[in-house]
XYZ file of C-alpha atoms in Angstrom:
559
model
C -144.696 -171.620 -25.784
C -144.965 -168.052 -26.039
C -145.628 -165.386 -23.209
C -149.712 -165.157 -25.023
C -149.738 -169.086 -24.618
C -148.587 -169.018 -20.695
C -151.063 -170.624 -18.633
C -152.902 -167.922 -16.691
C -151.975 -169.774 -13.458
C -148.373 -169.708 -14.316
C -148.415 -165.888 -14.580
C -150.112 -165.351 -11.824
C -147.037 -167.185 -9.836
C -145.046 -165.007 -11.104
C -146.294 -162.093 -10.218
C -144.757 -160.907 -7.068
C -147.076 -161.062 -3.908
C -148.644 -157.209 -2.644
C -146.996 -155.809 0.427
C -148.372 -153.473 2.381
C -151.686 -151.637 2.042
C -151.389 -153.039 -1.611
C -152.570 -156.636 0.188
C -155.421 -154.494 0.842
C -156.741 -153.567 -2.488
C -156.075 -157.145 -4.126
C -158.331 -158.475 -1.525
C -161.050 -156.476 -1.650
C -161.265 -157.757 -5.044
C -161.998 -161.518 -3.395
C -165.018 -162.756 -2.312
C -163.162 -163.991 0.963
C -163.196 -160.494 2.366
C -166.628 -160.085 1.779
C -167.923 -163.658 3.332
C -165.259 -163.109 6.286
C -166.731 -159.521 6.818
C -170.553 -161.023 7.097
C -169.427 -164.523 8.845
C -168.151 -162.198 11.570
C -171.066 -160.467 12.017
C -172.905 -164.141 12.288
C -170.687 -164.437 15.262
C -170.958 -161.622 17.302
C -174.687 -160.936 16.602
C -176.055 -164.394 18.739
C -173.181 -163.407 21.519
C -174.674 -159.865 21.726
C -178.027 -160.890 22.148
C -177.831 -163.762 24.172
C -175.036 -163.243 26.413
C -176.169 -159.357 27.176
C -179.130 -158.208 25.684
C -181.344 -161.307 26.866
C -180.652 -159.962 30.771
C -181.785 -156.460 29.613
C -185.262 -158.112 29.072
C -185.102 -160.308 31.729
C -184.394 -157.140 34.293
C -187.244 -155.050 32.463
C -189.597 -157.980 32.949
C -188.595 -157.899 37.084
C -186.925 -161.325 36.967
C -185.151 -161.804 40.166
C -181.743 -161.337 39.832
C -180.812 -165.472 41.015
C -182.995 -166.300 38.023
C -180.469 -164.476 35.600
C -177.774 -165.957 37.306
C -178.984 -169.865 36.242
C -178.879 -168.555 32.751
C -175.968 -167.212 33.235
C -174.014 -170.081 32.837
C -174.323 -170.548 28.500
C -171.313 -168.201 28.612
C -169.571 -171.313 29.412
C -170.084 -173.217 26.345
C -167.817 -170.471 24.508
C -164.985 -170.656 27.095
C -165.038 -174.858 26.963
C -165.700 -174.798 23.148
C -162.351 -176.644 22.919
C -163.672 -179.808 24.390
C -166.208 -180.788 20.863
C -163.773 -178.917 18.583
C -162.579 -182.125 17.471
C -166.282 -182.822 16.025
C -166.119 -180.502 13.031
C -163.250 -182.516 11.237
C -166.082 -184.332 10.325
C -168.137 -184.243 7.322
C -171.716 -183.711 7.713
C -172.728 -187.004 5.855
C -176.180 -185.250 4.309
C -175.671 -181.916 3.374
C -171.998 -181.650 3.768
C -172.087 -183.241 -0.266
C -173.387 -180.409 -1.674
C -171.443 -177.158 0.530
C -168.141 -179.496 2.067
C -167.308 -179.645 5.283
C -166.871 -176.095 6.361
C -169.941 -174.696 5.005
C -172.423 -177.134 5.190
C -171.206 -176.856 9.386
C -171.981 -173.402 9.148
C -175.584 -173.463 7.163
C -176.716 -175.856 10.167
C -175.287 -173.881 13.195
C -176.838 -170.482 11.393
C -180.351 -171.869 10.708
C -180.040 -173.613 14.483
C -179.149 -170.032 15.958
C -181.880 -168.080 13.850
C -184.252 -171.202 15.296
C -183.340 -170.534 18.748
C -183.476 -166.431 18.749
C -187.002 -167.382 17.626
C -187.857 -169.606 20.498
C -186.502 -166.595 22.890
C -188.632 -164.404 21.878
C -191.628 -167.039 21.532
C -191.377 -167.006 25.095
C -193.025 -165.266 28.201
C -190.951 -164.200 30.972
C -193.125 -161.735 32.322
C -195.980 -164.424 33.400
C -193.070 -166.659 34.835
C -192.816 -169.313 31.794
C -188.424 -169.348 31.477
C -188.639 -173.162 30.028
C -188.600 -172.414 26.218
C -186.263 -169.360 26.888
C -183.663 -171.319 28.950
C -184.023 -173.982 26.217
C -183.795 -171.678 23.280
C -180.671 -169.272 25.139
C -178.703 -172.949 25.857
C -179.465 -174.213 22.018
C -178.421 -170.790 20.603
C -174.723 -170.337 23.149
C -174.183 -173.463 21.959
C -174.712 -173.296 18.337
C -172.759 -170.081 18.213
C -169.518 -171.664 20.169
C -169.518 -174.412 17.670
C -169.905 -171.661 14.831
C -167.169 -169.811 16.057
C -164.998 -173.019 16.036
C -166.162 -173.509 12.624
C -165.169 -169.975 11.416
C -162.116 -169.531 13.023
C -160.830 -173.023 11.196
C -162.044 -171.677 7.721
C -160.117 -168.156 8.100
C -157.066 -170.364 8.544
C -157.768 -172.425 5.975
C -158.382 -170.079 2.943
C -155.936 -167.463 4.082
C -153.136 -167.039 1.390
C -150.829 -164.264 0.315
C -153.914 -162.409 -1.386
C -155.894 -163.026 1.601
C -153.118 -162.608 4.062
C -154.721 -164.194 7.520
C -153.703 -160.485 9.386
C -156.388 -159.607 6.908
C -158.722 -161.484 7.330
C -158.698 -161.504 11.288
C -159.229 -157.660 11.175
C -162.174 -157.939 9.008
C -163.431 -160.866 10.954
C -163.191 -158.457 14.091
C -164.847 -155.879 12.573
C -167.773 -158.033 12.028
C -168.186 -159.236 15.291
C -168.270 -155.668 16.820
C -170.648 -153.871 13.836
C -172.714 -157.322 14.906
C -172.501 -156.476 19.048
C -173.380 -152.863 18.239
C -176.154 -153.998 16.284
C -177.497 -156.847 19.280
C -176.421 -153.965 21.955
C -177.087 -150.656 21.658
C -179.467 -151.667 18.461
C -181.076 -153.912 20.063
C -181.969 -151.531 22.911
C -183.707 -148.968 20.628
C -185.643 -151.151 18.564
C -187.067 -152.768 21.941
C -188.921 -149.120 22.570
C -190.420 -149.418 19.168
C -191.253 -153.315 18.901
C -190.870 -155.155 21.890
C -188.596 -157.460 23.175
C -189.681 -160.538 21.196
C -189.777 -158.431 18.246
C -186.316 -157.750 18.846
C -184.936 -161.563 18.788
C -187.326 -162.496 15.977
C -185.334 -159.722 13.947
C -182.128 -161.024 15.460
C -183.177 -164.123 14.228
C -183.341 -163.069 10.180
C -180.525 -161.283 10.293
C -178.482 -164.522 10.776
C -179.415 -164.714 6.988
C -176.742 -162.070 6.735
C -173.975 -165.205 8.121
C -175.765 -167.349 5.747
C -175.506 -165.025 3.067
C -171.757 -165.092 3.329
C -171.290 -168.776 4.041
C -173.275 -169.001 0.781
C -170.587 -166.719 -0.908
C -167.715 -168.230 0.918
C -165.254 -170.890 -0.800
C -165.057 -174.231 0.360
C -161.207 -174.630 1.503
C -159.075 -177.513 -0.171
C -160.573 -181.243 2.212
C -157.834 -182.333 4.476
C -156.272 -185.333 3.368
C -156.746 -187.859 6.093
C -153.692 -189.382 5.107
C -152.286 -185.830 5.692
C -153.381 -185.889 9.567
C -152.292 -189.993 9.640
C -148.490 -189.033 9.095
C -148.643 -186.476 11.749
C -148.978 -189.759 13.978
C -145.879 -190.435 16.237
C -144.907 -193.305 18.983
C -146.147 -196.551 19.192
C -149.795 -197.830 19.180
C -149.582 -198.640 22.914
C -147.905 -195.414 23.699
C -150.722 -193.437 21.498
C -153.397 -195.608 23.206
C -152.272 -194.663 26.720
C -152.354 -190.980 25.915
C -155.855 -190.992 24.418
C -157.070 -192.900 27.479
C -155.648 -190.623 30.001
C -156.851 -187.140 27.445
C -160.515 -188.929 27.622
C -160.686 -189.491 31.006
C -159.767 -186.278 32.163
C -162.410 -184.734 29.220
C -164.406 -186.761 30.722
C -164.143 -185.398 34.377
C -164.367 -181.930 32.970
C -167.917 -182.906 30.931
C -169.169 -184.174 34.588
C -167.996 -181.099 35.811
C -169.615 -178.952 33.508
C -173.166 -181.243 33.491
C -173.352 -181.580 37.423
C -172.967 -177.166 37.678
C -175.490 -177.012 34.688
C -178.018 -179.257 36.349
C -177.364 -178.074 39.814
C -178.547 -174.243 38.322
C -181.375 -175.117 36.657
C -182.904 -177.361 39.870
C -181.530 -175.555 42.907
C -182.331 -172.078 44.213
C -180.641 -169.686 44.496
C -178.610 -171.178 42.034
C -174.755 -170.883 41.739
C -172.938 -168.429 39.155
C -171.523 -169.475 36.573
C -168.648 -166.882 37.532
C -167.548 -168.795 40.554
C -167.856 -171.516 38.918
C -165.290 -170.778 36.435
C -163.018 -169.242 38.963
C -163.435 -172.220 41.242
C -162.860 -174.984 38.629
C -162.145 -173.601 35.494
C -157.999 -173.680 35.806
C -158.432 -176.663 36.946
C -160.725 -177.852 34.133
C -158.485 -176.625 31.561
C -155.613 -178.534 32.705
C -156.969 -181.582 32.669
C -158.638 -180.657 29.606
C -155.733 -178.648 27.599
C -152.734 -178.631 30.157
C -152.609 -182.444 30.801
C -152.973 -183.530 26.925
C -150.392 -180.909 26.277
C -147.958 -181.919 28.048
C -148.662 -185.857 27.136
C -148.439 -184.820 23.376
C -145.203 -183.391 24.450
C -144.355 -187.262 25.820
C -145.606 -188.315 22.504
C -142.932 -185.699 20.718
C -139.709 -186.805 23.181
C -140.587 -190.561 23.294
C -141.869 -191.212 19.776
C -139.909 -189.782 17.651
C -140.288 -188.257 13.685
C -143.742 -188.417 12.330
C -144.610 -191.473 9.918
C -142.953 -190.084 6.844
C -144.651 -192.290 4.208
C -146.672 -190.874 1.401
C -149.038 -194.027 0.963
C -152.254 -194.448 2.839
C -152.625 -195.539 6.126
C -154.637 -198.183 7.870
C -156.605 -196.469 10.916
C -158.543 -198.349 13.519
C -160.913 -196.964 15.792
C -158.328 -195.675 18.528
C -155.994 -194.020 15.581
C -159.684 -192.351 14.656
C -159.503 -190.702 17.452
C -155.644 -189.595 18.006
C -155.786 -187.815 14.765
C -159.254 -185.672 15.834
C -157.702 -185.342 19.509
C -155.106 -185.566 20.201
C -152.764 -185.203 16.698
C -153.635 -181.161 16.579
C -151.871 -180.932 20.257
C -149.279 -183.582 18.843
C -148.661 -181.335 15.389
C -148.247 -177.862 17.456
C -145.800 -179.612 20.603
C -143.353 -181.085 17.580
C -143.395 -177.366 15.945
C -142.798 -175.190 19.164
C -140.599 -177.494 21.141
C -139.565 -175.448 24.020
C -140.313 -172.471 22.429
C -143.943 -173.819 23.631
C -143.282 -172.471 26.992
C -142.811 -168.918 25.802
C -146.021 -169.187 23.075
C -148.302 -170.553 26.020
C -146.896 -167.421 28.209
C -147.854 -164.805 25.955
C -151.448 -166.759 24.935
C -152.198 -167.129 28.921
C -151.193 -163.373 29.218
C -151.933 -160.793 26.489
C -155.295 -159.963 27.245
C -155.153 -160.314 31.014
C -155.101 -156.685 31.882
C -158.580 -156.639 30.366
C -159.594 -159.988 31.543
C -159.079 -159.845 35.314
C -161.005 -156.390 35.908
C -163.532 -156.705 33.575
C -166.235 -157.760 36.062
C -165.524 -154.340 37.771
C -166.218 -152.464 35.312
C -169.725 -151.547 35.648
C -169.276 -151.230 39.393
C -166.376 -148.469 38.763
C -168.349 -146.847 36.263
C -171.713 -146.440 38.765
C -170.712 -146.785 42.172
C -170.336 -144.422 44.666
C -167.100 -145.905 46.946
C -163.631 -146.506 46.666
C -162.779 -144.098 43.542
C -166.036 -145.590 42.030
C -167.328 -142.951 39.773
C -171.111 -142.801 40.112
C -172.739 -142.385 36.732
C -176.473 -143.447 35.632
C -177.357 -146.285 33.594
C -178.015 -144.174 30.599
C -174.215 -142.509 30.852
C -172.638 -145.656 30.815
C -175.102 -146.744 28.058
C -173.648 -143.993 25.996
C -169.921 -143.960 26.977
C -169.315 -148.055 27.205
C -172.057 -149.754 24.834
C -171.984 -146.995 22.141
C -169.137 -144.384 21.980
C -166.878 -147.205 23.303
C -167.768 -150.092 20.854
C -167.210 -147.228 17.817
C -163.695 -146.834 19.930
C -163.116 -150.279 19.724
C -163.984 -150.294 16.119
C -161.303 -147.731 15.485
C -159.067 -149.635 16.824
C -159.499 -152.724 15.131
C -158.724 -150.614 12.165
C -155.679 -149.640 13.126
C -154.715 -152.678 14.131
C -155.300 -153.853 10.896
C -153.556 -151.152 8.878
C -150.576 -151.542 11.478
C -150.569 -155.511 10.509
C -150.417 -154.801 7.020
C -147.883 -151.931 7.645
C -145.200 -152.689 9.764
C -146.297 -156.484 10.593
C -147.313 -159.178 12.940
C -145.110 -158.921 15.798
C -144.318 -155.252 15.635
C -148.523 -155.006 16.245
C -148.744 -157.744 18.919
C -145.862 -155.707 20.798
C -147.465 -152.311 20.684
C -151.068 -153.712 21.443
C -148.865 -155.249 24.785
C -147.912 -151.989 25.831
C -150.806 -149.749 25.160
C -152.843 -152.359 26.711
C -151.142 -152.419 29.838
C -150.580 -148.413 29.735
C -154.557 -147.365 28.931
C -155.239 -149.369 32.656
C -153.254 -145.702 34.265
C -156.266 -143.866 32.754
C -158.788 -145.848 34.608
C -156.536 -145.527 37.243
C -156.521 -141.408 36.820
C -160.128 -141.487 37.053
C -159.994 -143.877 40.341
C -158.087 -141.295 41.962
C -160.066 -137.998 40.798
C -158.428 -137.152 36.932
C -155.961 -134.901 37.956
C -153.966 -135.848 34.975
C -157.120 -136.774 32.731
C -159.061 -133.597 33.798
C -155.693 -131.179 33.292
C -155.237 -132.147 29.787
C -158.918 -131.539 28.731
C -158.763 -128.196 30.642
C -155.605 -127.500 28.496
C -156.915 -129.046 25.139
C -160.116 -127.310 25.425
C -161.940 -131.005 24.861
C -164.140 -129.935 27.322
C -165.701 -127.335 25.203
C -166.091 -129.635 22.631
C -167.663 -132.470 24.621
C -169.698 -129.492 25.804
C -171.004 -128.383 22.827
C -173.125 -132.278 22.738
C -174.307 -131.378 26.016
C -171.804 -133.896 27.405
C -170.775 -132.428 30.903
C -166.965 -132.844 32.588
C -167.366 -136.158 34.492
C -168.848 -138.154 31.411
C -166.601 -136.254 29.359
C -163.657 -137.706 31.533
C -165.207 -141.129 31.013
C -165.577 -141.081 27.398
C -161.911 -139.657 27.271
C -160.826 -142.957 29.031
C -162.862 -145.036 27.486
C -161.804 -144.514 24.186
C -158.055 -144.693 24.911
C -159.203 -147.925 26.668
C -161.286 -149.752 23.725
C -158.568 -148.048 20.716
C -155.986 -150.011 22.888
C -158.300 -153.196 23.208
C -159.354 -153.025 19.302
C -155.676 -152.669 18.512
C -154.649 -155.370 20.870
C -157.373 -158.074 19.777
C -156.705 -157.961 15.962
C -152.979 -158.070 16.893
C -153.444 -161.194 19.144
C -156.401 -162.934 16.933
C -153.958 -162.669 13.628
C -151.048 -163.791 15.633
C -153.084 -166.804 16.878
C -154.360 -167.575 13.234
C -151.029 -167.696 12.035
C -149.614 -169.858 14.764
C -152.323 -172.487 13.751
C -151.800 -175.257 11.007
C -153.673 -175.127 8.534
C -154.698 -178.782 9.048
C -155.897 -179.174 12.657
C -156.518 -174.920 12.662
C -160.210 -176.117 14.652
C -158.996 -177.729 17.775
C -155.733 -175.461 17.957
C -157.496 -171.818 17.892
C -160.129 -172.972 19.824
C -157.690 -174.482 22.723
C -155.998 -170.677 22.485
C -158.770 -168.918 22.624
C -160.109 -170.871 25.526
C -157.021 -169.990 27.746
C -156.774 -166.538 26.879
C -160.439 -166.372 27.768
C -160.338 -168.376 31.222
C -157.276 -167.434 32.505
C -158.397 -163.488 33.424
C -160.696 -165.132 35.950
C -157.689 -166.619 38.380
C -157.143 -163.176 39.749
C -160.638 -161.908 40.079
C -161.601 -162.645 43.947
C -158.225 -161.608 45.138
C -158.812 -158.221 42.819
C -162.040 -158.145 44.408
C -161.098 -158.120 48.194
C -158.207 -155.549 46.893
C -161.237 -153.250 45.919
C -163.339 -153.451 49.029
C -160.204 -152.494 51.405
C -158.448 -149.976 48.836
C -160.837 -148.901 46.316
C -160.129 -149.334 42.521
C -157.028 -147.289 41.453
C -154.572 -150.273 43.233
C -156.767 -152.352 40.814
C -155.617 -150.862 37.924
C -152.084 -150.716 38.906
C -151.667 -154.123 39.418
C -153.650 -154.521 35.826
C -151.131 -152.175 34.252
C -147.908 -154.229 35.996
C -149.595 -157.308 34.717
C -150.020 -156.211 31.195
C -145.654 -155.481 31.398
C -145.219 -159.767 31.574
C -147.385 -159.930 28.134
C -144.982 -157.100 27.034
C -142.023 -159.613 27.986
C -143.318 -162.492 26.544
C -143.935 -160.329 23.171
C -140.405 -159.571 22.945
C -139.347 -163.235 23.643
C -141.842 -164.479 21.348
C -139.748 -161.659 18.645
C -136.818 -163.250 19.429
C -138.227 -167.185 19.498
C -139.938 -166.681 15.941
C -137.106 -164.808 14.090
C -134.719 -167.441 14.897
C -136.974 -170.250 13.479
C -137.272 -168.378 10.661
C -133.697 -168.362 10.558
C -133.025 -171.972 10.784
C -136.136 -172.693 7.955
C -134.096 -170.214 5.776
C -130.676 -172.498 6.467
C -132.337 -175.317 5.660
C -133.855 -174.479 2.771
């Protein structure tokens, strides 16, 4: 055969694979990019709106502030997505024949969170009718949790060398925050002009912009389900055991999570969801996550190598289960080993430093005590939900550039420290910006914020802020690619959405200690501790180096 007669798929193997920022002009010639960019923005969009700018209405329409608090708790279906994750191995019987499994998921959830926007804003809250809101906020958190589970497994799934899944997690972020400018800050403009209700009924269509990429968006390759069978391990009795004990305590943590829901919807004034999560979430994830961890690690010591044949296997019920349970847990134990100890570290701390004073932020940014820096509504509206989210958008870029750049772990360590380093500004400000206010004084930035009218306090904010969000932005498409790529491509559902869940929950632990720290002190010893927090993710970065190059040195022995 001559080089004319090669098969076209041939050549391409032999091409070698783009490095660098050349991985970013080979995929912008995918259609990937394009349906990641858009199924982003399908994510963030119903999070904006629901989880923030639904209380903007509620406060305009003078709905005590207990009300908002029994709402509050749909933020819980994202952190406890984790629990149904195992749902969407499924196929869809109707419509999943014509899109597959991933995107036929994904044309229900959309249509079911356009629905639901719709039955927001068909409601009344201003003549006291909260039924079809409540009904149409819980439908919609829901529906976008599940999407996000959904979206997170297809990234993993299609990401190749073309595609790289650094890539794709960048442009992923990048949609969600264009999406929670849009459903903040947008969302707040277009109120003055159309109403509220006008507002989620266009939030509503533009979840035709997620449908438009799922539409676009290949199917990935079906996951042979005799693929997930040879990932089983142990005996029958021993894998029966473990899926008794993993249900029960899913079970407790589903009774958990009805009793609060019910209990805020009947009782007044009704719990937060907040305390809630501090009170029982740790304990709900490790029953949840910890506890079938740890027994899939039993599974791993006691049971030995995974079924190596190649020929299909018979599956009853119970085996049904395992593989959509507790065989992603099972899969990611027998890869890690030890090594799991470090990985869970650096998972449970990365994005602490933002996590544990994030409920103070508002209350720094507009109080008046303890360092608390007093500004109006409208100041923070400018500084946090719209110079800040284009801050954060920056640094998703860069985070992005530095993962194609200089790599994975290189931008996971660097989004450690200047996490953990941008909590001294906020710390600066606490205390009066001596250092802050010097170096505008010297840099002349506060003729410059001057000449928008912008005087020196809010000009000290904004400073802070964006150092703050560049360092989150950085940090998140860093930490989002790393978890990506430490996710198999076969059970990539129920493993990113058990990581995501602990990196989300675990910022809460520290919250009412920080809190009591605040009322005696004031905020700057806040941020300190924040900072000297952020140093253990730094560690666990550097182990997590030293972990993954020396796997990749024993796969290179071995092959």
């Amino acid at each position: 055969m001559t080089d004319s007669q090669t098969p076209a798929s041939e050549v391409a193997a032999l091409q070698p694979a783009p490095r660098g920022l050349a991985v970013l002009k080979a995929a912008f010639r995918e259609r990937r990019t394009l349906a990641m960019l858009l199924l982003g923005f399908s994510a963030g969009l119903p999070f904006a709106m629901l989880i923030g700018t639904l209380n903007a209405w509620l406060t305009e329409e003078d709905i005590p502030v207990a009300t908002i608090g029994i709402l509050s708790w749909i933020g819980l279906f994202g952190a406890f997505r984790f629990l149904w994750s195992p749902a969407v191995s499924w196929t869809p019987p109707v419509i999943g024949k014509r899109f597959g499994r991933r995107r036929s998921w994904l044309v229900v959830l959309q249509i079911v969170i356009g629905c639901a926007l719709g039955l927001v804003a068909l409601s009344h809250p201003g003549e006291g009718t909260l039924v079809p809101l409540a009904i149409g906020a819980a439908l919609g958190a829901f529906a976008f949790a599940t999407q996000d589970i959904v979206i997170d497994a297809w990234r993993i799934e299609v990401a190749d060398e073309t595609t790289p899944i650094d890539l794709l997690s960048t442009i992923y972020q990048l949609g969600y925050r264009t999406a929670a400018l849009t459903g903040g800050a947008g969302a707040l403009l277009l109120a003055s002009a159309i109403g509220w209700p006008g507002v989620f009924v266009v939030g509503g269509l533009l979840m035709g912009v997620g449908l438009l990429g799922t539409l676009i968006a290949p199917e990935p390759a079906p996951t042979s389900r005799t693929a997930v069978a040879r990932e089983r391990r142990g005996s029958p009795r021993l894998r029966l055991i473990v899926l008794i004990a993993t249900l029960s305590a899913w079970a407790w943590a589903a009774f958990m999570l009805a009793r609060f829901m019910v209990t805020a919807l009947t009782t007044s004034p009704a719990p937060s969801a907040g305390s809630f999560t501090a009170a029982w979430g740790p304990w709900i994830v490790g029953a949840t996550v910890v506890l079938p961890a740890v027994l899939a690690g039993l599974i791993v010591w006691k049971g030995g190598a995974p079924v190596a044949s190649e020929a299909p296997l018979k599956s009853s019920f119970a085996d049904t289960l395992y593989d959509a349970i507790l065989a992603p847990l099972v899969e990611l134990m027998g890869r890690l080993g030890w090594g799991a100890v470090i990985v869970l570290g650096l998972i449970l701390t990365y994005r602490i430093t933002d996590g544990v004073w994030g409920p103070f932020a508002f209350p720094f940014y507009m109080g008046d005590t303890g360092g608390a820096l007093g500004h109006t509504n409208a100041e923070v509206a400018l500084a946090s939900k719209t110079f800040g989210v284009f801050m954060t958008i920056a640094g998703i870029a860069l985070g992005g550039w530095a993962l194609l750049v200089i790599g994975r772990m290189w931008s996971l360590l660097i989004g450690a420290v200047l996490s953990a380093a941008t909590n001294l500004l906020m710390m600066d400000l606490a205390l009066g910006a001596p250092v802050i206010g010097g170096f505008m004084q010297a840099t002349r930035l506060y003729d410059l914020f001057g000449m928008f009218h912008i005087g020196e306090p809010l000009a000290r904010l904004m400073l802070a802020i964006a150092g703050e969000n560049i360092a989150g932005g950085f940090a998140g498409a860093a930490f989002v690619a790393y978890l990506s790529a430490l996710s198999n491509k076969t059970f990539g559902a129920v493993q990113f959405a058990v990581f995501i869940s602990l990196a989300l929950l675990i910022g809460t632990l520290g919250r009412g200690a920080l809190g009591e720290l605040v009322d005696a002190q004031g905020y700057a010893p806040m941020f300190a501790i924040a900072a000297w927090l952020g140093l253990l993710a730094v560690v666990f970065c550097v182990l997590e180096w030293v972990r993954d190059a020396a796997e990749r040195r024993k796969a290179a022995a071995r092959a």
